[in-house]
Coordinates of C-alpha atoms in Angstrom, one line a residue:
X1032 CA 0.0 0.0 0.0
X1033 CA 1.8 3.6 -0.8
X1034 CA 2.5 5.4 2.2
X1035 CA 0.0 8.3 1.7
X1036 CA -2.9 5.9 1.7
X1037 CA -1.4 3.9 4.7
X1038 CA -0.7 7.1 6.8
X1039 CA -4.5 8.6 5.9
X1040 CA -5.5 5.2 7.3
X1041 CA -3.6 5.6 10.4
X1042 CA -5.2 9.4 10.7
X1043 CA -8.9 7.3 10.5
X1044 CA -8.2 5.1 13.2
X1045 CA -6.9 7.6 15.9
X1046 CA -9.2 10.2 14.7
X1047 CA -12.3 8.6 13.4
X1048 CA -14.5 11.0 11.5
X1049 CA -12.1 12.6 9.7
X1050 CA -13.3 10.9 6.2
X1051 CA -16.8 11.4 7.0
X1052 CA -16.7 14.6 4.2
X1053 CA -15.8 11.8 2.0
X1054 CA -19.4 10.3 2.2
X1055 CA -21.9 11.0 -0.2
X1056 CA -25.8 12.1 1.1
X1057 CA -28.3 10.6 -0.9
X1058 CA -30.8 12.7 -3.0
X1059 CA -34.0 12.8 -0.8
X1060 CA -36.4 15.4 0.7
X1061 CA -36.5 18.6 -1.5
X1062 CA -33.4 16.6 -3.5
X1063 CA -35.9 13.7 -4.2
X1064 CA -35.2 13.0 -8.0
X1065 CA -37.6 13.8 -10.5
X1066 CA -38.0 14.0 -14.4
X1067 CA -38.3 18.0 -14.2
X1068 CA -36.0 19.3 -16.6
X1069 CA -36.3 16.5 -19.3
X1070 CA -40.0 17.4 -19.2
X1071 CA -39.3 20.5 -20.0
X1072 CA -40.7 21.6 -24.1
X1073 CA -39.7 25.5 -24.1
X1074 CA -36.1 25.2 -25.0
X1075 CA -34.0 27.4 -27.2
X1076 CA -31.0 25.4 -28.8
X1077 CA -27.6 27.2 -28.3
X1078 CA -24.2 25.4 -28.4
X1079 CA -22.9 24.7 -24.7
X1080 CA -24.8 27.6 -23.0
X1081 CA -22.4 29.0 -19.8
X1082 CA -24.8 31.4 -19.1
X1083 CA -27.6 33.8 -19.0
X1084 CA -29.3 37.3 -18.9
X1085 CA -32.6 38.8 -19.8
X1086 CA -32.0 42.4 -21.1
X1087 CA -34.4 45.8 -21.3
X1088 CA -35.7 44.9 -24.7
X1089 CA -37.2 41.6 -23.7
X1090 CA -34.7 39.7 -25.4
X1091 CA -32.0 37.0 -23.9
X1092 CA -28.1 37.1 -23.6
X1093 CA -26.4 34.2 -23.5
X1094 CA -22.3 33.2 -22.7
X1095 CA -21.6 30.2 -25.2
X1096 CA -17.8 29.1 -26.7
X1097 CA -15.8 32.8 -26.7
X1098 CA -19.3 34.6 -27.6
X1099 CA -22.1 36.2 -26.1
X1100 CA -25.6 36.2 -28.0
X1101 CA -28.6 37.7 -27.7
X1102 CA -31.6 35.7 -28.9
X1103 CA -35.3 37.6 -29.5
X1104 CA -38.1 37.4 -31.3
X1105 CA -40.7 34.6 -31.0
X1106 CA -39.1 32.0 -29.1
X1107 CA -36.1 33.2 -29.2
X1108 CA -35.6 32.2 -32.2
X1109 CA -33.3 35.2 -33.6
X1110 CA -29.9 35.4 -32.8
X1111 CA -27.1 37.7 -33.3
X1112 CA -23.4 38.4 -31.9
X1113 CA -23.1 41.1 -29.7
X1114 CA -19.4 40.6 -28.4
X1115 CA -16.5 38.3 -29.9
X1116 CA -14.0 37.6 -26.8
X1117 CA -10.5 36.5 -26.2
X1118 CA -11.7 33.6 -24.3
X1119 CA -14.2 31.6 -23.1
X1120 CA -17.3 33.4 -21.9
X1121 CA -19.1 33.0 -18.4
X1122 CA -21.0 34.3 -15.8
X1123 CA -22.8 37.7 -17.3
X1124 CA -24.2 40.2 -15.1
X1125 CA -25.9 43.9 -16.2
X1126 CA -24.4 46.9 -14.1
X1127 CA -26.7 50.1 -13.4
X1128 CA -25.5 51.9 -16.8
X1129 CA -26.6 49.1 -19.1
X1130 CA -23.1 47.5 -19.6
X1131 CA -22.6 44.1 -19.5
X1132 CA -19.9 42.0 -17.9
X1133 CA -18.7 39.1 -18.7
X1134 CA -16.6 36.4 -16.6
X1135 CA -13.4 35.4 -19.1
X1136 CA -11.4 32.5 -18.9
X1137 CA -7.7 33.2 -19.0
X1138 CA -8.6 37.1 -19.0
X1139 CA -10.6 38.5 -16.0
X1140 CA -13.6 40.5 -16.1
X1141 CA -14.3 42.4 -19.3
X1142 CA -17.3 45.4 -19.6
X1143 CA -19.5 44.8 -23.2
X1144 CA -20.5 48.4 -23.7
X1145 CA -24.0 49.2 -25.7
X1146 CA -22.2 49.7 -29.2
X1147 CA -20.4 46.0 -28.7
X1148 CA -17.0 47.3 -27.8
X1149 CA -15.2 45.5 -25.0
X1150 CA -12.7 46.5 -22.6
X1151 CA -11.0 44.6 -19.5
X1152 CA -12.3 45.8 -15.9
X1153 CA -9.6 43.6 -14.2
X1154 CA -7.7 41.0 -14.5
X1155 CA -5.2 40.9 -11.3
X1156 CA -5.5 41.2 -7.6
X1157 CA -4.2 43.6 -5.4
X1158 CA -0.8 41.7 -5.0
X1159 CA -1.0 41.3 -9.3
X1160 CA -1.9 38.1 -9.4
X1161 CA -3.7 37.1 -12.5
X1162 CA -7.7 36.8 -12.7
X1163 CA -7.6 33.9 -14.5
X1164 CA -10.3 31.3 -13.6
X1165 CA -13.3 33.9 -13.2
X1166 CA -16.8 32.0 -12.2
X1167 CA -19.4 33.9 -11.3
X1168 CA -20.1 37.6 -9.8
X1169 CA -22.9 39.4 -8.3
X1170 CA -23.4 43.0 -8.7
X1171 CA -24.6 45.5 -6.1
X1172 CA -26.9 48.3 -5.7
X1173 CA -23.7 50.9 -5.4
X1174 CA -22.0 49.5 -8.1
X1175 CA -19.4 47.6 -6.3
X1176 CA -18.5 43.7 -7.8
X1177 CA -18.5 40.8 -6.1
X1178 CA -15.9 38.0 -7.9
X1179 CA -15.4 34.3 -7.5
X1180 CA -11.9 33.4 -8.6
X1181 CA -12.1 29.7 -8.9
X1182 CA -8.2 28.5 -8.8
X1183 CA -5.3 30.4 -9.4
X1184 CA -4.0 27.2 -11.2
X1185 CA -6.5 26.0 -13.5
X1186 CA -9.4 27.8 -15.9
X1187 CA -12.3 27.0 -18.3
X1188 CA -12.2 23.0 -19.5
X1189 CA -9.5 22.4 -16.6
X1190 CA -11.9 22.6 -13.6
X1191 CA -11.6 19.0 -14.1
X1192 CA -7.9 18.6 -14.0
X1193 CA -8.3 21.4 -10.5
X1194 CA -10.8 18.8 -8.6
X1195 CA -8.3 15.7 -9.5
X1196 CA -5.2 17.7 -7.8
X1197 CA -7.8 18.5 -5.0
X1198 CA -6.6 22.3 -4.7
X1199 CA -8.0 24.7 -2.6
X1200 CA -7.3 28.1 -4.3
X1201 CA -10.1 29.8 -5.1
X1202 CA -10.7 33.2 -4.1
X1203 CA -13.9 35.7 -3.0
X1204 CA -12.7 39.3 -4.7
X1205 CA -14.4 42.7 -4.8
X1206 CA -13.5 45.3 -7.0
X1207 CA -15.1 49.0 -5.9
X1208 CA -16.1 51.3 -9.2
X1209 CA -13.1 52.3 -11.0
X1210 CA -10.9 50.5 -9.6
X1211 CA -8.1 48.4 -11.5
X1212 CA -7.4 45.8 -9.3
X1213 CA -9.8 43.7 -7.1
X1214 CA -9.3 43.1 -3.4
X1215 CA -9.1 39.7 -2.2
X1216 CA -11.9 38.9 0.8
X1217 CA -11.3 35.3 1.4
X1218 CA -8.1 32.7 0.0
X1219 CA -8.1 29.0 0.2
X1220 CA -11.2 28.1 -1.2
X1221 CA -12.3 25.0 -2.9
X1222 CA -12.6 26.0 -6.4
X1223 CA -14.8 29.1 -5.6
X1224 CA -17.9 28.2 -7.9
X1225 CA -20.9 31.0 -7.2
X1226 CA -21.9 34.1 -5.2
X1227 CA -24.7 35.9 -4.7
X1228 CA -26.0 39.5 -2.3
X1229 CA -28.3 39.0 0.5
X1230 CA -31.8 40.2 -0.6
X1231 CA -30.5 43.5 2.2
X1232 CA -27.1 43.1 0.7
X1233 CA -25.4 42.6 3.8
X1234 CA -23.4 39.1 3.2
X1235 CA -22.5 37.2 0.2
X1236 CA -23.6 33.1 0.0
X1237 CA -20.3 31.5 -1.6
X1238 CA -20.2 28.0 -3.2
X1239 CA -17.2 26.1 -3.1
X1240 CA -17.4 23.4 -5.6
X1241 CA -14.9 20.9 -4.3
X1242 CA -15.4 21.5 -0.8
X1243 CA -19.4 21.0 -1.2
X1244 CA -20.3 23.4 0.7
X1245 CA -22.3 26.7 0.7
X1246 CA -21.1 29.4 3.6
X1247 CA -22.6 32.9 3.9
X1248 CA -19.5 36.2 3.8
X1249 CA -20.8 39.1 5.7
X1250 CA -19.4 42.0 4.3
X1251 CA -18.2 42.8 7.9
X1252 CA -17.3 39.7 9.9
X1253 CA -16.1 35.8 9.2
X1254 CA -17.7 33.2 7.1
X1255 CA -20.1 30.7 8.3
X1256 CA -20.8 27.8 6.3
X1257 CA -24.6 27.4 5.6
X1258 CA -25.0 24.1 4.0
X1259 CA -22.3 21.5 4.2
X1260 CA -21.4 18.1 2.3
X1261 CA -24.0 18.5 -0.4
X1262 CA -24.4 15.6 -3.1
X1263 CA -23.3 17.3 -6.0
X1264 CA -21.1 19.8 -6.9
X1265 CA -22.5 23.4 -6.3
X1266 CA -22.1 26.1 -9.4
X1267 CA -23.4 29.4 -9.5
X1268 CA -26.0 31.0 -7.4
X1269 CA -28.5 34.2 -8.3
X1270 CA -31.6 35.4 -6.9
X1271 CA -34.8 33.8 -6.2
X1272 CA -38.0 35.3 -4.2
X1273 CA -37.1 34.4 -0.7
X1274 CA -33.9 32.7 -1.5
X1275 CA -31.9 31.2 -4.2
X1276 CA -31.2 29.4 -7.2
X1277 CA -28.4 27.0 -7.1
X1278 CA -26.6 25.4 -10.5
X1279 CA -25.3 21.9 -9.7
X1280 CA -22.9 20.9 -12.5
X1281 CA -22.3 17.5 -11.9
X1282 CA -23.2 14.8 -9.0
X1283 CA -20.8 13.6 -7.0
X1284 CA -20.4 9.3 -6.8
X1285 CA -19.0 7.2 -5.0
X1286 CA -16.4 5.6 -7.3
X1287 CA -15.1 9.4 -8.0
X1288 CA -14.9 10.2 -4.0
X1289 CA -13.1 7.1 -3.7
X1290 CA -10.7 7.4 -6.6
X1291 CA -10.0 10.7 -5.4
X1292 CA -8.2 9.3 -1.9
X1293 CA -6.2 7.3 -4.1
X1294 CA -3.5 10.0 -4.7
X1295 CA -0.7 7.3 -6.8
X1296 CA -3.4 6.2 -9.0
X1297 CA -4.9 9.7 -9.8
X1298 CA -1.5 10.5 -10.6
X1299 CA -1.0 8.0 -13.3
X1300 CA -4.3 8.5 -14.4
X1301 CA -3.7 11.9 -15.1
X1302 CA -0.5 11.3 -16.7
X1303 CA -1.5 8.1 -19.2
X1304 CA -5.1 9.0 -19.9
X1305 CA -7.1 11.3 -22.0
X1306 CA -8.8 13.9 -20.0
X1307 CA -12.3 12.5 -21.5
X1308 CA -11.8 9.0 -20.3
X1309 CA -10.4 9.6 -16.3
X1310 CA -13.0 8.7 -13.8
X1311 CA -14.2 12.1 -12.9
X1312 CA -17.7 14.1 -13.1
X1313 CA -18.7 15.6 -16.4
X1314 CA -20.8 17.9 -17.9
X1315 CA -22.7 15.5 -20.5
X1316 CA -21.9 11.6 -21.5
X1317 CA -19.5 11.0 -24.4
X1318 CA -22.0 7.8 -25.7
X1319 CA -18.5 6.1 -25.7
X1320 CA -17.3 2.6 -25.2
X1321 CA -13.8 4.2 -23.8
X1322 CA -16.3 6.0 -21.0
X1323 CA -16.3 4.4 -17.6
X1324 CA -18.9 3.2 -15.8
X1325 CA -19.6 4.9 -12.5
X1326 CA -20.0 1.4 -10.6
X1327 CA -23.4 -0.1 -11.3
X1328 CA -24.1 2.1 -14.4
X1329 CA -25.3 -0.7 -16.9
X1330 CA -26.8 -0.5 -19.9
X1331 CA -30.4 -2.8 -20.4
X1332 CA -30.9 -2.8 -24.2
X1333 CA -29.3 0.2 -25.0
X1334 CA -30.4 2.9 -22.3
X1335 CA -28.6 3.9 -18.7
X1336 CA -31.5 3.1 -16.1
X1337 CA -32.2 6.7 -14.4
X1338 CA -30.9 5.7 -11.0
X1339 CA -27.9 4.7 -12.0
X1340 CA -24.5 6.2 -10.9
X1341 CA -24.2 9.2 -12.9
X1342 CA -21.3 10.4 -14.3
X1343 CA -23.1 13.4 -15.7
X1344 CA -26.7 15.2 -14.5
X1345 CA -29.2 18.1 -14.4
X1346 CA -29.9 19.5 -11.3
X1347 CA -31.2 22.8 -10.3
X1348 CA -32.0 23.2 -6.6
X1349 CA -34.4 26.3 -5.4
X1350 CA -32.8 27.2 -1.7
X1351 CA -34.4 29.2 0.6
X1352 CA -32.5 32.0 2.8
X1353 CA -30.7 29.6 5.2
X1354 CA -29.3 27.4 2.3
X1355 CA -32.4 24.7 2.7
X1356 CA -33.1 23.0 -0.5
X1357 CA -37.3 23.5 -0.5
X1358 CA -37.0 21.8 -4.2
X1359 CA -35.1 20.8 -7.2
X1360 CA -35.2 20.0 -11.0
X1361 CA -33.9 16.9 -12.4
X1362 CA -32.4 15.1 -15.8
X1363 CA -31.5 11.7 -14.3
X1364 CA -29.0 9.3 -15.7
X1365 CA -31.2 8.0 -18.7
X1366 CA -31.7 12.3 -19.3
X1367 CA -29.9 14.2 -21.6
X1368 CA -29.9 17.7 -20.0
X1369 CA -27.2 17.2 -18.3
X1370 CA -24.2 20.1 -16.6
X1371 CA -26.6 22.5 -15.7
X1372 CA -24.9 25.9 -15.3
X1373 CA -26.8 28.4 -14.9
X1374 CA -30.1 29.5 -13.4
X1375 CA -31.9 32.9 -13.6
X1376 CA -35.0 34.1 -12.4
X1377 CA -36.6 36.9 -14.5
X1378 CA -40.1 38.0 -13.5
X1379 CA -42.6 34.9 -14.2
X1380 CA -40.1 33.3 -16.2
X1381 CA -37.1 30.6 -15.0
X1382 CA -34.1 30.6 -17.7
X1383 CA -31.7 27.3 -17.2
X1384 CA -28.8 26.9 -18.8
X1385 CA -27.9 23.1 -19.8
X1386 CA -24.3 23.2 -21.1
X1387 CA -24.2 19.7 -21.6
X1388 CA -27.9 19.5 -23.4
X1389 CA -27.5 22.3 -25.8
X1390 CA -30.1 24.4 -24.3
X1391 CA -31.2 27.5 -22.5
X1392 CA -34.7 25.8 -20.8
X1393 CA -37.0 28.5 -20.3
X1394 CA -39.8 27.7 -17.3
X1395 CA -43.1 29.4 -15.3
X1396 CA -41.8 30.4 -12.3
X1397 CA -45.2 29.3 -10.9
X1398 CA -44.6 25.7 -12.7
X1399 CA -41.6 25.6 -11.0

């Protein structure tokens, strides 16, 4: 047995407990699985949507590859360009003045002005380091932006390659109106995955993907986690009356919580093995025989049974001020809308954005 496994048993037996993180909660009570989002017929088809934002004219942005898009007309169904970036597009968010900004990976935050022109807000901390893994920000009633930095090490497709080297460097920025550099509120975090204001503004909820956790960031004070060891891994958060909306990208298993401990193996996995094929969460199935099975995930004449081990799934979860989950939407295993990133309440209407589907799902709130 290597000695890092052999010594992390050693740390189990005097200290038992200490692994218990490592145990995955099953999907019940307002995570009970359901057929929600696969049941869903408004959908407007967009390559690998990241995400979403209604604008003034009734029409719909939308983050996809290095682009954002707006889509109007009856059902969406016209679409133009309104910004070509230098790299992938994420997280989108309207300021007071009718901008838009944009979350880029490699780049930082970047301002889309009315006419289409683009300009970088920031891209380093106050010590210089580089912006690089933008996920999601939240902006405030004085102007002021809130930033999740997800790893200073890895950005856009490597989240994966981050959660396999089990780093903890994400970060919780702010950067005040015209300023150049953001100012870092909190370090160490587990791939820093969401945020989102208070309804009174007065504390940030944080998701931290690898760490599973939601806490809540006064903007004066320490952090208190809210919601801890959740099944999946937690992506962006926005608004919701009385609450929140929570993105979960992928589930977690079992097999990949296991694998994880096994820090020799993950290491030559890394090193001999296409990205695609490592045993690891994902944001849709490949429909490949080189895919691995999740441990029980077996085909009967063709399909993946729905409660099967899921490499990749749809889940949104509506949360209510505390971090509660008072609901959710599903695409099981047997789905197809699958690496959920996004989710955005606008009026009456629900916008969801399945990367891993091809779609931007657009629900009743009261449906919902």
């Amino acid at each position: 047995m290597p000695r890092v496994e052999a010594w992390e048993l050693v740390k189990e037996f005097l200290f038992p407990g200490r692994s218990a993180h490592r145990a995955v909660p099953p999907l019940d009570g307002g995570l009970t699985p359901n057929d929600a989002l696969d049941a869903s017929r408004t959908a407007v088809g967009i390559t690998a949507p990241e995400d979403v934002c209604p604008d003034d004219s009734g029409g719909l942005l939308v983050s996809t590859g290095r682009q954002v898009v707006r889509r109007s007309g009856p059902e969406f169904s016209r679409s133009e360009v309104v910004a070509d970036l230098p790299g992938l597009a994420g997280a989108l968010a309207r300021t007071g003045d009718g901008d838009v900004l944009v979350c880029v990976a490699g780049i930082g935050l970047v301002r889309i002005g009315r006419d289409g022109t683009t300009s970088v807000v920031a891209d380093t901390d106050e010590d210089g380091v580089p912006i690089h893994c933008p996920t999601d920000l939240a902006v405030a009633r004085d102007g002021e932006v809130y930033l999740t930095d997800g790893s200073v090490r890895h950005h856009g497709p490597d989240w994966v390659r981050d959660l396999m080297e089990q780093n903890a460097t994400g970060r919780l920025l702010r950067l005040d109106p015209g300023a150049a550099r953001a100012t870092v509120l909190a370090r160490g975090l587990g791939y820093a995955s969401g945020v989102c204001l208070t309804a009174d503004e007065d504390a940030l909820v944080v998701a931290e993907a690898w760490a599973h956790r939601l806490s809540r960031f006064p903007l004066s004070g320490h952090a208190t986690p809210i919601r801890e060891n959740l099944p999946g891994y937690p992506g962006r958060l926005n608004p919701a009356p009385g609450g929140y909306w929570l993105a979960v990208f992928a589930l977690r298993t079992q097999l990949v919580e296991f694998v994880l401990t096994q820090r020799d193996y993950v290491t030559e996995m890394m090193r001999t093995i296409e990205p695609d094929y490592w045993i690891r969460p994902a944001l849709r199935g490949l429909d490949s025989g080189l895919e691995p099975l999740q441990g029980g995930q077996i085909r009967k004449l063709g399909v993946i049974k729905p409660w099967a081990p899921p490499r990749s799934y749809g889940l949104v979860a509506r949360l209510d001020e505390e971090g509660y989950v008072t609901g959710s939407l599903h695409s099981r295993g047997g789905g197809r809308r699958h690496g959920v990133t996004s989710v955005k309440q606008d009026g009456e209407r629900v916008f969801v954005a399945v990367h891993g589907g091809d779609e931007v799902l657009v629900l009743e709130a009261g449906e919902v």
